[in-house]
Amino acid sequence: MKLELKNTQLRRLNKVFHNGVIKTIDCISPGYVTFIEDRNEQSIFGEWIDLDNIDFILLTEEVLFKHGFKKEECFYYIHDVWLEHLGGGILRVDGLDLDNRIKYLHQIQNTVYILANQEL
């Protein structure tokens, strides 16, 4: 999903699309990122990629399950963080209404990290 990316929306270990492949962010610099390059998820400094060349990953049930979420009725949960998905994005996290819907994987990664201090 092509939208304007800003460095302030991303943090290390966020997942994004680059050339149709899911990549994990390693380093962030104004307008650029690098990715963790090896299969063992170890940091190997790679080339700087312009933010214009990466895309957000749209949240779907498949993406949530792939990243460890479980489902109970209309709720998804991981690390004691509960999400309510009512179509068009996540509307509630741990029972709190959100001002803006969570629509992308990096947003839910950041939310879970803040609430549970755990990575997906």
mmCIF file of C-alpha atoms in Angstrom:
data_model
loop_
_atom_site.group_PDB
_atom_site.id
_atom_site.type_symbol
_atom_site.label_atom_id
_atom_site.label_comp_id
_atom_site.label_asym_id
_atom_site.label_seq_id
_atom_site.Cartn_x
_atom_site.Cartn_y
_atom_site.Cartn_z
ATOM 1 C CA MET A 1 0.000 0.000 0.000
ATOM 2 C CA LYS A 2 1.752 3.148 -1.206
ATOM 3 C CA LEU A 3 1.406 6.070 1.206
ATOM 4 C CA GLU A 4 3.803 8.753 2.268
ATOM 5 C CA LEU A 5 6.172 7.221 4.795
ATOM 6 C CA LYS A 6 7.866 9.285 7.455
ATOM 7 C CA ASN A 7 10.734 8.231 9.682
ATOM 8 C CA THR A 8 8.693 9.160 12.748
ATOM 9 C CA GLN A 9 6.196 6.377 11.921
ATOM 10 C CA LEU A 10 8.855 3.677 11.909
ATOM 11 C CA ARG A 11 11.198 2.107 14.421
ATOM 12 C CA ARG A 12 13.806 -0.617 14.377
ATOM 13 C CA LEU A 13 12.339 -4.101 13.804
ATOM 14 C CA ASN A 14 9.202 -2.797 12.034
ATOM 15 C CA LYS A 15 8.252 -4.904 9.027
ATOM 16 C CA VAL A 16 7.560 -3.295 5.631
ATOM 17 C CA PHE A 17 7.443 -4.325 1.977
ATOM 18 C CA HIS A 18 10.481 -3.698 -0.231
ATOM 19 C CA ASN A 19 10.385 -4.998 -3.823
ATOM 20 C CA GLY A 20 7.410 -7.212 -2.917
ATOM 21 C CA VAL A 21 9.230 -8.902 -0.011
ATOM 22 C CA ILE A 22 8.604 -8.382 3.708
ATOM 23 C CA LYS A 23 11.725 -6.870 5.259
ATOM 24 C CA THR A 24 12.666 -5.974 8.844
ATOM 25 C CA ILE A 25 14.014 -2.475 9.448
ATOM 26 C CA ASP A 26 17.445 -2.258 11.040
ATOM 27 C CA CYS A 27 18.536 1.407 10.929
ATOM 28 C CA ILE A 28 16.595 4.600 10.248
ATOM 29 C CA SER A 29 17.977 7.886 8.955
ATOM 30 C CA PRO A 30 16.076 10.920 7.606
ATOM 31 C CA GLY A 31 14.418 9.638 4.421
ATOM 32 C CA TYR A 32 16.167 6.239 4.411
ATOM 33 C CA VAL A 33 16.227 2.827 6.111
ATOM 34 C CA THR A 34 18.390 -0.275 6.068
ATOM 35 C CA PHE A 35 17.125 -3.807 6.600
ATOM 36 C CA ILE A 36 18.249 -6.782 8.647
ATOM 37 C CA GLU A 37 19.719 -8.890 5.888
ATOM 38 C CA ASP A 38 20.376 -12.408 7.096
ATOM 39 C CA ARG A 39 18.056 -15.277 7.950
ATOM 40 C CA ASN A 40 19.123 -15.328 11.601
ATOM 41 C CA GLU A 41 17.725 -11.796 12.049
ATOM 42 C CA GLN A 42 21.174 -10.512 12.902
ATOM 43 C CA SER A 43 22.063 -6.983 11.969
ATOM 44 C CA ILE A 44 24.305 -6.844 8.912
ATOM 45 C CA PHE A 45 24.652 -3.285 7.688
ATOM 46 C CA GLY A 46 23.159 -3.090 4.213
ATOM 47 C CA GLU A 47 22.510 -0.372 1.688
ATOM 48 C CA TRP A 48 20.345 2.644 2.527
ATOM 49 C CA ILE A 49 16.896 2.386 0.900
ATOM 50 C CA ASP A 50 14.861 5.520 0.152
ATOM 51 C CA LEU A 51 11.502 5.591 1.964
ATOM 52 C CA ASP A 52 9.837 6.074 -1.439
ATOM 53 C CA ASN A 53 10.849 2.478 -2.228
ATOM 54 C CA ILE A 54 9.127 0.799 0.715
ATOM 55 C CA ASP A 55 5.424 0.198 1.426
ATOM 56 C CA PHE A 56 3.250 -0.416 4.471
ATOM 57 C CA ILE A 57 1.871 -3.925 5.025
ATOM 58 C CA LEU A 58 -1.922 -3.832 5.215
ATOM 59 C CA LEU A 59 -3.315 -5.612 8.288
ATOM 60 C CA THR A 60 -5.340 -8.673 7.412
ATOM 61 C CA GLU A 61 -6.341 -11.686 9.448
ATOM 62 C CA GLU A 62 -3.643 -13.659 7.617
ATOM 63 C CA VAL A 63 -0.972 -11.085 8.566
ATOM 64 C CA LEU A 64 -2.109 -11.106 12.213
ATOM 65 C CA PHE A 65 -1.973 -14.920 12.389
ATOM 66 C CA LYS A 66 1.418 -14.998 10.637
ATOM 67 C CA HIS A 67 2.784 -12.711 13.365
ATOM 68 C CA GLY A 68 1.512 -14.834 16.241
ATOM 69 C CA PHE A 69 -1.943 -13.455 17.008
ATOM 70 C CA LYS A 70 -4.715 -15.776 18.156
ATOM 71 C CA LYS A 71 -8.441 -15.157 17.653
ATOM 72 C CA GLU A 72 -11.339 -15.414 20.091
ATOM 73 C CA GLU A 73 -14.726 -14.300 18.726
ATOM 74 C CA CYS A 74 -14.095 -10.837 17.160
ATOM 75 C CA PHE A 75 -10.897 -10.245 19.172
ATOM 76 C CA TYR A 76 -7.262 -10.889 18.277
ATOM 77 C CA TYR A 77 -4.686 -11.156 21.040
ATOM 78 C CA ILE A 78 -0.989 -11.559 21.679
ATOM 79 C CA HIS A 79 1.161 -10.880 24.778
ATOM 80 C CA ASP A 80 -2.020 -9.974 26.755
ATOM 81 C CA VAL A 81 -2.848 -7.206 24.273
ATOM 82 C CA TRP A 82 -6.386 -7.534 22.894
ATOM 83 C CA LEU A 83 -7.492 -5.954 19.620
ATOM 84 C CA GLU A 84 -10.998 -5.517 18.310
ATOM 85 C CA HIS A 85 -11.268 -5.594 14.534
ATOM 86 C CA LEU A 86 -14.532 -4.280 13.147
ATOM 87 C CA GLY A 87 -13.628 -3.932 9.467
ATOM 88 C CA GLY A 88 -11.475 -1.201 7.999
ATOM 89 C CA GLY A 89 -8.872 -1.543 10.716
ATOM 90 C CA ILE A 90 -8.433 -2.031 14.454
ATOM 91 C CA LEU A 91 -10.863 0.131 16.434
ATOM 92 C CA ARG A 92 -10.067 -0.810 20.017
ATOM 93 C CA VAL A 93 -6.938 -1.919 21.842
ATOM 94 C CA ASP A 94 -7.382 -3.375 25.330
ATOM 95 C CA GLY A 95 -10.923 -1.949 25.423
ATOM 96 C CA LEU A 96 -9.846 1.616 24.619
ATOM 97 C CA ASP A 97 -11.358 3.323 21.581
ATOM 98 C CA LEU A 98 -8.778 4.657 19.128
ATOM 99 C CA ASP A 99 -8.885 8.090 17.499
ATOM 100 C CA ASN A 100 -7.434 6.596 14.316
ATOM 101 C CA ARG A 101 -7.851 3.056 13.050
ATOM 102 C CA ILE A 102 -4.777 0.874 12.974
ATOM 103 C CA LYS A 103 -4.502 -0.363 9.402
ATOM 104 C CA TYR A 104 -0.877 -1.428 8.977
ATOM 105 C CA LEU A 105 1.454 -4.005 10.494
ATOM 106 C CA HIS A 106 4.070 -1.498 11.688
ATOM 107 C CA GLN A 107 1.350 0.343 13.654
ATOM 108 C CA ILE A 108 0.271 -2.801 15.483
ATOM 109 C CA GLN A 109 3.934 -3.739 16.074
ATOM 110 C CA ASN A 110 4.493 -0.361 17.737
ATOM 111 C CA THR A 111 1.268 -0.609 19.759
ATOM 112 C CA VAL A 112 2.078 -4.088 21.093
ATOM 113 C CA TYR A 113 5.626 -2.997 21.899
ATOM 114 C CA ILE A 114 4.386 0.031 23.872
ATOM 115 C CA LEU A 115 1.726 -1.921 25.797
ATOM 116 C CA ALA A 116 3.530 -5.225 26.394
ATOM 117 C CA ASN A 117 7.209 -4.415 25.810
ATOM 118 C CA GLN A 118 7.261 -7.368 23.372
ATOM 119 C CA GLU A 119 8.092 -7.654 19.687
ATOM 120 C CA LEU A 120 5.877 -9.521 17.245
#
